Coordinates of C-alpha atoms in Angstrom, one line a residue:
M1 CA 0.0 0.0 0.0
W2 CA 1.7 3.2 -1.2
I3 CA 0.4 6.4 0.5
E4 CA 1.9 9.7 -0.5
T5 CA 0.7 13.3 0.3
S6 CA -2.3 11.9 2.0
F7 CA -4.0 13.5 5.0
N8 CA -6.8 12.7 7.5
N9 CA -7.6 9.2 6.3
T10 CA -8.4 6.0 8.2
F11 CA -7.2 2.5 7.1
I12 CA -8.9 -0.4 8.8
S13 CA -8.5 -4.2 8.7
N14 CA -6.3 -4.6 5.7
K15 CA -4.4 -7.8 5.2
I16 CA -1.1 -7.0 3.4
T17 CA 1.3 -9.9 2.8
N18 CA 4.2 -11.0 0.5
I19 CA 5.0 -7.5 -0.8
I20 CA 8.5 -7.1 -2.3
T21 CA 9.0 -3.6 -0.9
S22 CA 6.9 -2.2 2.0
G23 CA 3.5 -3.4 3.3
I24 CA 2.6 0.2 4.0
N25 CA 4.8 3.0 2.6
L26 CA 3.7 6.3 4.1
Q27 CA 5.5 9.3 2.5
Y28 CA 4.8 13.1 3.0
S29 CA 1.6 12.4 4.8
S30 CA 0.0 13.4 8.1
N31 CA -2.9 12.8 10.4
N32 CA -3.7 9.3 9.2
T33 CA -4.9 6.5 11.4
F34 CA -4.2 2.8 10.9
F35 CA -6.3 0.3 12.9
F36 CA -6.3 -3.5 13.0
N37 CA -4.1 -4.0 9.9
N38 CA -2.1 -7.3 9.4
I39 CA 1.2 -6.8 7.7
T40 CA 3.4 -9.8 7.1
V41 CA 6.2 -11.2 4.9
S42 CA 7.2 -7.9 3.2
Y43 CA 10.7 -6.2 3.0
Y44 CA 9.6 -3.5 5.4
G45 CA 6.3 -3.9 7.3
I46 CA 5.7 -0.1 7.6
R47 CA 8.0 2.5 6.1
I48 CA 7.4 6.1 7.2
G49 CA 9.2 9.0 5.6
Y50 CA 8.6 12.8 6.0
S51 CA 5.3 12.1 7.7
S52 CA 4.0 13.2 11.1
N53 CA 1.1 12.9 13.5
N54 CA -0.1 9.5 12.3
N55 CA -1.6 6.9 14.6
F56 CA -0.9 3.1 14.4
I57 CA -3.2 1.2 16.7
F58 CA -3.8 -2.6 17.2
N59 CA -1.9 -3.6 14.1
T60 CA 0.0 -6.9 13.7
I61 CA 3.4 -6.5 12.0
I62 CA 5.3 -9.7 11.8
N63 CA 8.0 -11.6 9.9
N64 CA 9.2 -8.8 7.6
D65 CA 12.6 -9.1 6.1
W66 CA 14.4 -5.9 6.9
C67 CA 12.3 -4.5 9.8
C68 CA 8.7 -4.2 11.0
I69 CA 8.8 -0.4 11.2
S70 CA 11.2 2.0 9.6
L71 CA 11.0 5.7 10.6
G72 CA 12.8 8.4 8.5
S73 CA 12.6 12.1 8.9
S74 CA 9.3 11.7 10.7
S75 CA 7.9 13.0 14.0
N76 CA 5.0 12.6 16.4
N77 CA 3.8 9.3 15.1
I78 CA 2.0 7.3 17.8
F79 CA 2.1 3.5 18.1
I80 CA -0.4 1.9 20.6
N81 CA -0.9 -1.8 21.3
N82 CA 0.7 -3.1 18.1
I83 CA 2.1 -6.6 17.8
I84 CA 5.6 -6.4 16.4
T85 CA 7.8 -9.5 16.0
N86 CA 10.7 -10.7 14.0
G87 CA 11.9 -7.4 12.6
G88 CA 11.8 -4.6 15.2
I89 CA 11.9 -0.9 14.7
Y90 CA 14.6 1.0 12.7
N91 CA 15.0 4.7 13.0
I92 CA 17.0 6.4 10.3

């Protein structure tokens, strides 16, 4: 799921798996909310760049190749009650 210059959206209950790049790639976006998404077996689970004030709540992010969450040049993103395994968080 590629999301660029997107604002004030809600993404609920998506199943994202076996993606060569990023399950969710959020670029130049703010004030979006992600609830109950399942992201597995991608290169990055969630990749965030130049994005702020986004909420990630009750998502499952597991078994991604590089990392589960990658943060780059981003601020004030909130992560609450997410399941993150086999990949961790990488802040660049």
